[in-house]
PDB file of C-alpha atoms in Angstrom:
ATOM      1  CA  UNK A   1       8.848  -3.288 -23.020  1.00 92.00           C
ATOM      2  CA  UNK A   2       6.631  -3.897 -25.916  1.00 96.00           C
ATOM      3  CA  UNK A   3       2.764  -4.289 -26.361  1.00 96.00           C
ATOM      4  CA  UNK A   4       2.959  -8.069 -25.448  1.00 97.00           C
ATOM      5  CA  UNK A   5       4.748  -7.154 -22.177  1.00 97.00           C
ATOM      6  CA  UNK A   6       2.211  -4.537 -21.436  1.00 97.00           C
ATOM      7  CA  UNK A   7      -0.790  -6.751 -22.423  1.00 97.00           C
ATOM      8  CA  UNK A   8       0.768  -9.609 -19.956  1.00 97.00           C
ATOM      9  CA  UNK A   9       1.174  -6.982 -17.273  1.00 97.00           C
ATOM     10  CA  UNK A  10      -2.453  -5.714 -17.704  1.00 96.00           C
ATOM     11  CA  UNK A  11      -3.663  -9.396 -17.368  1.00 96.00           C
ATOM     12  CA  UNK A  12      -1.776 -10.011 -14.259  1.00 96.00           C
ATOM     13  CA  UNK A  13      -2.781  -6.894 -12.574  1.00 95.00           C
ATOM     14  CA  UNK A  14      -6.379  -7.880 -13.287  1.00 92.00           C
ATOM     15  CA  UNK A  15      -5.920 -11.364 -11.911  1.00 94.00           C
ATOM     16  CA  UNK A  16      -2.581 -12.637 -10.777  1.00 94.00           C
ATOM     17  CA  UNK A  17      -3.813 -16.069 -10.613  1.00 95.00           C
ATOM     18  CA  UNK A  18      -4.247 -16.530 -14.332  1.00 96.00           C
ATOM     19  CA  UNK A  19      -2.072 -19.335 -15.614  1.00 97.00           C
ATOM     20  CA  UNK A  20       0.767 -18.720 -17.895  1.00 97.00           C
ATOM     21  CA  UNK A  21      -1.138 -20.806 -20.618  1.00 98.00           C
ATOM     22  CA  UNK A  22      -4.222 -18.468 -20.186  1.00 97.00           C
ATOM     23  CA  UNK A  23      -1.999 -15.376 -20.421  1.00 98.00           C
ATOM     24  CA  UNK A  24      -0.160 -16.860 -23.509  1.00 98.00           C
ATOM     25  CA  UNK A  25      -3.446 -17.552 -25.131  1.00 97.00           C
ATOM     26  CA  UNK A  26      -4.870 -14.178 -24.479  1.00 97.00           C
ATOM     27  CA  UNK A  27      -1.788 -12.075 -25.792  1.00 97.00           C
ATOM     28  CA  UNK A  28      -1.238 -14.502 -28.829  1.00 97.00           C
ATOM     29  CA  UNK A  29       2.050 -16.137 -27.620  1.00 97.00           C
ATOM     30  CA  UNK A  30       3.041 -19.756 -27.114  1.00 97.00           C
ATOM     31  CA  UNK A  31       3.521 -20.898 -23.527  1.00 97.00           C
ATOM     32  CA  UNK A  32       7.427 -20.914 -23.424  1.00 97.00           C
ATOM     33  CA  UNK A  33       7.908 -17.383 -24.737  1.00 97.00           C
ATOM     34  CA  UNK A  34       5.214 -15.988 -22.460  1.00 98.00           C
ATOM     35  CA  UNK A  35       6.736 -17.756 -19.401  1.00 98.00           C
ATOM     36  CA  UNK A  36      10.092 -16.198 -20.434  1.00 98.00           C
ATOM     37  CA  UNK A  37       8.584 -12.773 -20.599  1.00 98.00           C
ATOM     38  CA  UNK A  38       6.986 -13.016 -17.292  1.00 98.00           C
ATOM     39  CA  UNK A  39      10.255 -14.252 -15.726  1.00 98.00           C
ATOM     40  CA  UNK A  40      12.062 -11.222 -17.302  1.00 98.00           C
ATOM     41  CA  UNK A  41       9.538  -8.824 -16.087  1.00 98.00           C
ATOM     42  CA  UNK A  42       9.938 -10.325 -12.625  1.00 97.00           C
ATOM     43  CA  UNK A  43      13.781 -10.243 -12.795  1.00 98.00           C
ATOM     44  CA  UNK A  44      13.749  -6.707 -14.089  1.00 97.00           C
ATOM     45  CA  UNK A  45      11.620  -5.741 -11.166  1.00 97.00           C
ATOM     46  CA  UNK A  46       8.748  -4.532 -13.247  1.00 97.00           C
ATOM     47  CA  UNK A  47       6.562  -7.192 -11.387  1.00 97.00           C
ATOM     48  CA  UNK A  48       7.556  -6.294  -7.918  1.00 96.00           C
ATOM     49  CA  UNK A  49       5.393  -9.003  -6.066  1.00 95.00           C
ATOM     50  CA  UNK A  50       1.929 -10.933  -6.186  1.00 93.00           C
ATOM     51  CA  UNK A  51      -0.435  -9.962  -3.643  1.00 89.00           C
ATOM     52  CA  UNK A  52      -3.794 -11.089  -2.549  1.00 89.00           C
ATOM     53  CA  UNK A  53      -6.390  -8.188  -1.777  1.00 89.00           C
ATOM     54  CA  UNK A  54      -8.509  -9.090   1.301  1.00 92.00           C
ATOM     55  CA  UNK A  55     -11.802  -7.554   2.011  1.00 93.00           C
ATOM     56  CA  UNK A  56     -11.243  -5.334   5.044  1.00 93.00           C
ATOM     57  CA  UNK A  57     -14.815  -5.613   6.507  1.00 93.00           C
ATOM     58  CA  UNK A  58     -14.844  -9.534   6.307  1.00 96.00           C
ATOM     59  CA  UNK A  59     -11.502  -9.749   8.120  1.00 96.00           C
ATOM     60  CA  UNK A  60     -12.900  -7.147  10.903  1.00 96.00           C
ATOM     61  CA  UNK A  61     -11.063  -4.022   9.704  1.00 96.00           C
ATOM     62  CA  UNK A  62     -14.155  -1.751   9.390  1.00 95.00           C
ATOM     63  CA  UNK A  63     -12.351   1.762   9.804  1.00 97.00           C
ATOM     64  CA  UNK A  64     -10.011   3.378   7.465  1.00 97.00           C
ATOM     65  CA  UNK A  65      -8.152   6.574   8.505  1.00 98.00           C
ATOM     66  CA  UNK A  66      -5.922   8.944   6.535  1.00 98.00           C
ATOM     67  CA  UNK A  67      -3.667  10.387   9.103  1.00 98.00           C
ATOM     68  CA  UNK A  68      -1.429  13.499   8.404  1.00 98.00           C
ATOM     69  CA  UNK A  69       1.754  13.720  10.542  1.00 98.00           C
ATOM     70  CA  UNK A  70       4.224  16.759  11.244  1.00 98.00           C
ATOM     71  CA  UNK A  71       7.538  15.933  12.831  1.00 97.00           C
ATOM     72  CA  UNK A  72       8.923  18.536  15.328  1.00 96.00           C
ATOM     73  CA  UNK A  73      12.396  18.072  13.720  1.00 93.00           C
ATOM     74  CA  UNK A  74      13.823  16.743  10.561  1.00 94.00           C
ATOM     75  CA  UNK A  75      17.047  15.513  11.585  1.00 96.00           C
ATOM     76  CA  UNK A  76      18.124  12.053  10.238  1.00 97.00           C
ATOM     77  CA  UNK A  77      17.872  10.358  13.614  1.00 96.00           C
ATOM     78  CA  UNK A  78      14.253  11.631  14.034  1.00 96.00           C
ATOM     79  CA  UNK A  79      13.189  10.619  10.583  1.00 97.00           C
ATOM     80  CA  UNK A  80      14.705   7.250  10.805  1.00 97.00           C
ATOM     81  CA  UNK A  81      13.074   6.476  14.224  1.00 97.00           C
ATOM     82  CA  UNK A  82       9.826   7.779  13.100  1.00 98.00           C
ATOM     83  CA  UNK A  83       9.855   5.658   9.854  1.00 98.00           C
ATOM     84  CA  UNK A  84      10.976   2.568  11.714  1.00 98.00           C
ATOM     85  CA  UNK A  85       8.154   2.852  14.125  1.00 97.00           C
ATOM     86  CA  UNK A  86       5.506   3.161  11.244  1.00 97.00           C
ATOM     87  CA  UNK A  87       6.938   0.087   9.476  1.00 97.00           C
ATOM     88  CA  UNK A  88       6.337  -1.811  12.942  1.00 97.00           C
ATOM     89  CA  UNK A  89       2.662  -0.500  13.270  1.00 97.00           C
ATOM     90  CA  UNK A  90       0.271  -3.068  11.828  1.00 96.00           C
ATOM     91  CA  UNK A  91      -2.408  -0.470  11.514  1.00 98.00           C
ATOM     92  CA  UNK A  92      -0.403   1.527   8.870  1.00 98.00           C
ATOM     93  CA  UNK A  93      -0.941  -0.170   5.480  1.00 97.00           C
ATOM     94  CA  UNK A  94       0.358   2.881   3.519  1.00 97.00           C
ATOM     95  CA  UNK A  95       2.775   5.588   4.357  1.00 98.00           C
ATOM     96  CA  UNK A  96       4.077   8.390   2.367  1.00 98.00           C
ATOM     97  CA  UNK A  97       6.373  11.298   2.536  1.00 98.00           C
ATOM     98  CA  UNK A  98       4.607  14.443   1.445  1.00 98.00           C
ATOM     99  CA  UNK A  99       5.103  18.092   0.587  1.00 97.00           C
ATOM    100  CA  UNK A 100       2.818  20.771   2.197  1.00 95.00           C
ATOM    101  CA  UNK A 101       1.817  21.274   5.708  1.00 95.00           C
ATOM    102  CA  UNK A 102       2.407  17.853   6.811  1.00 98.00           C
ATOM    103  CA  UNK A 103       5.520  15.533   6.523  1.00 98.00           C
ATOM    104  CA  UNK A 104       3.676  12.136   6.295  1.00 98.00           C
ATOM    105  CA  UNK A 105       0.304  10.985   4.957  1.00 98.00           C
ATOM    106  CA  UNK A 106      -0.614   7.457   6.307  1.00 98.00           C
ATOM    107  CA  UNK A 107      -3.519   5.272   5.713  1.00 98.00           C
ATOM    108  CA  UNK A 108      -4.364   3.237   8.774  1.00 98.00           C
ATOM    109  CA  UNK A 109      -7.117   0.562   9.227  1.00 97.00           C
ATOM    110  CA  UNK A 110      -8.511  -0.684  12.558  1.00 98.00           C
ATOM    111  CA  UNK A 111     -11.432  -2.712  13.771  1.00 97.00           C
ATOM    112  CA  UNK A 112     -13.176   0.312  15.556  1.00 97.00           C
ATOM    113  CA  UNK A 113     -12.642   3.705  17.124  1.00 96.00           C
ATOM    114  CA  UNK A 114     -11.174   2.343  20.413  1.00 97.00           C
ATOM    115  CA  UNK A 115      -8.640   0.578  18.399  1.00 97.00           C
ATOM    116  CA  UNK A 116      -7.915   3.619  16.602  1.00 97.00           C
ATOM    117  CA  UNK A 117      -7.374   5.675  19.815  1.00 97.00           C
ATOM    118  CA  UNK A 118      -4.802   2.997  20.872  1.00 97.00           C
ATOM    119  CA  UNK A 119      -2.980   3.456  17.573  1.00 97.00           C
ATOM    120  CA  UNK A 120      -3.177   7.167  17.864  1.00 97.00           C
ATOM    121  CA  UNK A 121      -1.696   6.850  21.551  1.00 97.00           C
ATOM    122  CA  UNK A 122       1.267   4.935  19.894  1.00 96.00           C
ATOM    123  CA  UNK A 123       1.860   7.832  17.428  1.00 97.00           C
ATOM    124  CA  UNK A 124       1.539  10.494  20.081  1.00 96.00           C
ATOM    125  CA  UNK A 125       4.165   8.920  22.266  1.00 96.00           C
ATOM    126  CA  UNK A 126       6.748   9.192  19.618  1.00 97.00           C
ATOM    127  CA  UNK A 127       8.926  12.123  20.801  1.00 96.00           C
ATOM    128  CA  UNK A 128       9.443  13.532  17.376  1.00 97.00           C
ATOM    129  CA  UNK A 129       5.742  13.903  16.442  1.00 98.00           C
ATOM    130  CA  UNK A 130       4.585  17.438  16.492  1.00 97.00           C
ATOM    131  CA  UNK A 131       1.055  17.389  15.071  1.00 97.00           C
ATOM    132  CA  UNK A 132      -1.418  14.831  13.804  1.00 97.00           C
ATOM    133  CA  UNK A 133      -4.543  15.334  11.845  1.00 98.00           C
ATOM    134  CA  UNK A 134      -6.967  12.598  10.900  1.00 97.00           C
ATOM    135  CA  UNK A 135      -9.664  12.163   8.352  1.00 98.00           C
ATOM    136  CA  UNK A 136     -12.043   9.178   8.657  1.00 97.00           C
ATOM    137  CA  UNK A 137     -12.870   7.489   5.343  1.00 97.00           C
ATOM    138  CA  UNK A 138     -16.621   7.048   4.869  1.00 96.00           C
ATOM    139  CA  UNK A 139     -16.582   4.790   1.981  1.00 93.00           C
ATOM    140  CA  UNK A 140     -13.937   3.921  -0.834  1.00 92.00           C
ATOM    141  CA  UNK A 141     -14.906   5.187  -4.318  1.00 95.00           C
ATOM    142  CA  UNK A 142     -11.904   3.785  -5.928  1.00 93.00           C
ATOM    143  CA  UNK A 143      -9.132   1.877  -4.623  1.00 89.00           C
ATOM    144  CA  UNK A 144      -6.652  -0.830  -5.738  1.00 86.00           C
ATOM    145  CA  UNK A 145      -6.778   0.348  -9.475  1.00 88.00           C
ATOM    146  CA  UNK A 146      -4.484  -1.250 -11.934  1.00 88.00           C
ATOM    147  CA  UNK A 147      -1.570   0.970 -13.171  1.00 91.00           C
ATOM    148  CA  UNK A 148      -1.763   2.037 -16.608  1.00 91.00           C
ATOM    149  CA  UNK A 149       1.083   0.351 -18.705  1.00 89.00           C
TER     150      UNK A 149
END
Protein backbone atom coordinates (compact mmCIF):
# COMPACT_ATOMS: atom_id res chain seq x y z
CA UNK A 1 0.00 0.00 0.00
CA UNK A 2 1.54 3.28 -1.07
CA UNK A 3 0.74 6.91 -0.28
CA UNK A 4 -1.90 7.11 -3.05
CA UNK A 5 -3.76 4.11 -1.61
CA UNK A 6 -3.59 5.65 1.86
CA UNK A 7 -4.93 8.95 0.52
CA UNK A 8 -7.78 7.11 -1.22
CA UNK A 9 -8.65 5.31 2.02
CA UNK A 10 -8.61 8.54 4.01
CA UNK A 11 -10.97 10.19 1.52
CA UNK A 12 -13.35 7.22 1.50
CA UNK A 13 -13.42 7.09 5.30
CA UNK A 14 -14.29 10.77 5.34
CA UNK A 15 -17.07 10.38 2.78
CA UNK A 16 -17.69 7.04 1.06
CA UNK A 17 -20.14 8.72 -1.33
CA UNK A 18 -17.34 10.55 -3.15
CA UNK A 19 -17.20 9.62 -6.79
CA UNK A 20 -14.16 7.91 -8.23
CA UNK A 21 -13.57 11.05 -10.32
CA UNK A 22 -13.54 13.22 -7.17
CA UNK A 23 -11.13 10.85 -5.43
CA UNK A 24 -8.89 10.64 -8.49
CA UNK A 25 -8.71 14.42 -8.69
CA UNK A 26 -7.94 14.76 -4.98
CA UNK A 27 -5.09 12.22 -5.02
CA UNK A 28 -3.61 13.24 -8.39
CA UNK A 29 -4.58 10.22 -10.46
CA UNK A 30 -6.64 9.80 -13.60
CA UNK A 31 -10.00 8.02 -13.32
CA UNK A 32 -9.00 4.52 -14.52
CA UNK A 33 -5.93 3.99 -12.31
CA UNK A 34 -7.88 5.33 -9.32
CA UNK A 35 -10.78 2.98 -10.04
CA UNK A 36 -8.35 0.04 -10.33
CA UNK A 37 -6.78 0.92 -6.98
CA UNK A 38 -10.18 1.10 -5.27
CA UNK A 39 -11.20 -2.27 -6.76
CA UNK A 40 -7.91 -3.79 -5.57
CA UNK A 41 -8.37 -2.39 -2.06
CA UNK A 42 -11.85 -3.94 -2.04
CA UNK A 43 -10.63 -7.28 -3.44
CA UNK A 44 -7.78 -7.41 -0.91
CA UNK A 45 -10.26 -6.83 1.93
CA UNK A 46 -8.68 -3.54 3.01
CA UNK A 47 -12.04 -1.91 2.26
CA UNK A 48 -14.33 -4.28 4.16
CA UNK A 49 -17.63 -2.54 3.39
CA UNK A 50 -19.37 0.74 2.80
CA UNK A 51 -21.81 1.88 5.48
CA UNK A 52 -24.15 4.71 6.30
CA UNK A 53 -23.93 6.16 9.81
CA UNK A 54 -27.36 6.99 11.18
CA UNK A 55 -28.12 9.57 13.83
CA UNK A 56 -29.25 7.39 16.73
CA UNK A 57 -31.51 10.04 18.30
CA UNK A 58 -33.27 10.81 15.03
CA UNK A 59 -34.25 7.17 14.63
CA UNK A 60 -35.38 6.84 18.24
CA UNK A 61 -32.39 5.07 19.78
CA UNK A 62 -31.88 7.54 22.59
CA UNK A 63 -29.86 5.45 25.03
CA UNK A 64 -26.45 3.82 24.74
CA UNK A 65 -25.20 1.26 27.25
CA UNK A 66 -21.86 -0.43 27.71
CA UNK A 67 -22.48 -3.86 29.15
CA UNK A 68 -19.83 -6.11 30.68
CA UNK A 69 -20.75 -9.79 30.74
CA UNK A 70 -19.07 -12.72 32.52
CA UNK A 71 -19.87 -16.29 31.61
CA UNK A 72 -20.26 -19.01 34.20
CA UNK A 73 -18.16 -21.39 32.12
CA UNK A 74 -15.90 -21.17 29.13
CA UNK A 75 -16.68 -24.40 27.37
CA UNK A 76 -16.93 -24.14 23.61
CA UNK A 77 -20.65 -24.89 23.54
CA UNK A 78 -21.44 -22.09 26.03
CA UNK A 79 -19.32 -19.57 24.13
CA UNK A 80 -20.84 -20.46 20.76
CA UNK A 81 -24.38 -20.33 22.17
CA UNK A 82 -23.75 -16.97 23.87
CA UNK A 83 -22.13 -15.39 20.83
CA UNK A 84 -24.89 -16.64 18.52
CA UNK A 85 -27.48 -15.10 20.87
CA UNK A 86 -25.60 -11.76 20.78
CA UNK A 87 -25.56 -11.72 16.99
CA UNK A 88 -29.35 -12.12 17.02
CA UNK A 89 -29.94 -9.25 19.48
CA UNK A 90 -30.70 -6.06 17.54
CA UNK A 91 -29.79 -3.91 20.53
CA UNK A 92 -26.14 -5.04 20.43
CA UNK A 93 -24.30 -2.92 17.87
CA UNK A 94 -20.77 -3.91 18.95
CA UNK A 95 -19.49 -6.85 20.92
CA UNK A 96 -15.94 -7.71 21.95
CA UNK A 97 -14.24 -10.55 23.78
CA UNK A 98 -12.09 -8.80 26.38
CA UNK A 99 -9.49 -9.61 28.99
CA UNK A 100 -9.85 -8.72 32.64
CA UNK A 101 -12.71 -9.17 35.08
CA UNK A 102 -15.36 -9.67 32.39
CA UNK A 103 -15.44 -11.82 29.28
CA UNK A 104 -17.36 -9.54 26.92
CA UNK A 105 -17.94 -5.83 26.40
CA UNK A 106 -21.12 -4.99 24.51
CA UNK A 107 -22.37 -1.69 23.17
CA UNK A 108 -26.15 -1.71 23.15
CA UNK A 109 -28.66 0.92 22.05
CA UNK A 110 -32.33 1.18 22.95
CA UNK A 111 -35.15 3.69 22.79
CA UNK A 112 -35.50 4.03 26.55
CA UNK A 113 -35.01 2.31 29.91
CA UNK A 114 -38.00 -0.06 29.58
CA UNK A 115 -36.57 -1.36 26.31
CA UNK A 116 -33.17 -1.73 27.95
CA UNK A 117 -34.76 -3.71 30.75
CA UNK A 118 -36.31 -6.06 28.19
CA UNK A 119 -32.90 -6.48 26.56
CA UNK A 120 -31.32 -7.20 29.97
CA UNK A 121 -33.91 -9.88 30.63
CA UNK A 122 -32.89 -11.55 27.35
CA UNK A 123 -29.28 -11.58 28.53
CA UNK A 124 -30.21 -12.80 32.02
CA UNK A 125 -32.14 -15.76 30.65
CA UNK A 126 -29.05 -17.16 28.92
CA UNK A 127 -27.92 -20.02 31.14
CA UNK A 128 -24.20 -19.37 30.69
CA UNK A 129 -24.37 -15.72 31.83
CA UNK A 130 -22.93 -15.34 35.33
CA UNK A 131 -22.64 -11.58 35.83
CA UNK A 132 -23.71 -8.40 34.04
CA UNK A 133 -22.49 -4.88 34.75
CA UNK A 134 -23.91 -1.89 32.87
CA UNK A 135 -22.68 1.65 32.31
CA UNK A 136 -25.00 4.24 30.79
CA UNK A 137 -23.44 6.59 28.25
CA UNK A 138 -24.25 10.21 29.08
CA UNK A 139 -22.95 11.63 25.78
CA UNK A 140 -20.44 10.70 23.12
CA UNK A 141 -17.20 12.65 23.12
CA UNK A 142 -15.72 10.78 20.15
CA UNK A 143 -17.18 8.05 17.99
CA UNK A 144 -16.84 6.70 14.50
CA UNK A 145 -13.36 8.12 14.03
CA UNK A 146 -11.51 7.23 10.84
CA UNK A 147 -8.66 4.75 11.11
CA UNK A 148 -5.20 6.20 10.65
CA UNK A 149 -3.59 4.66 7.57
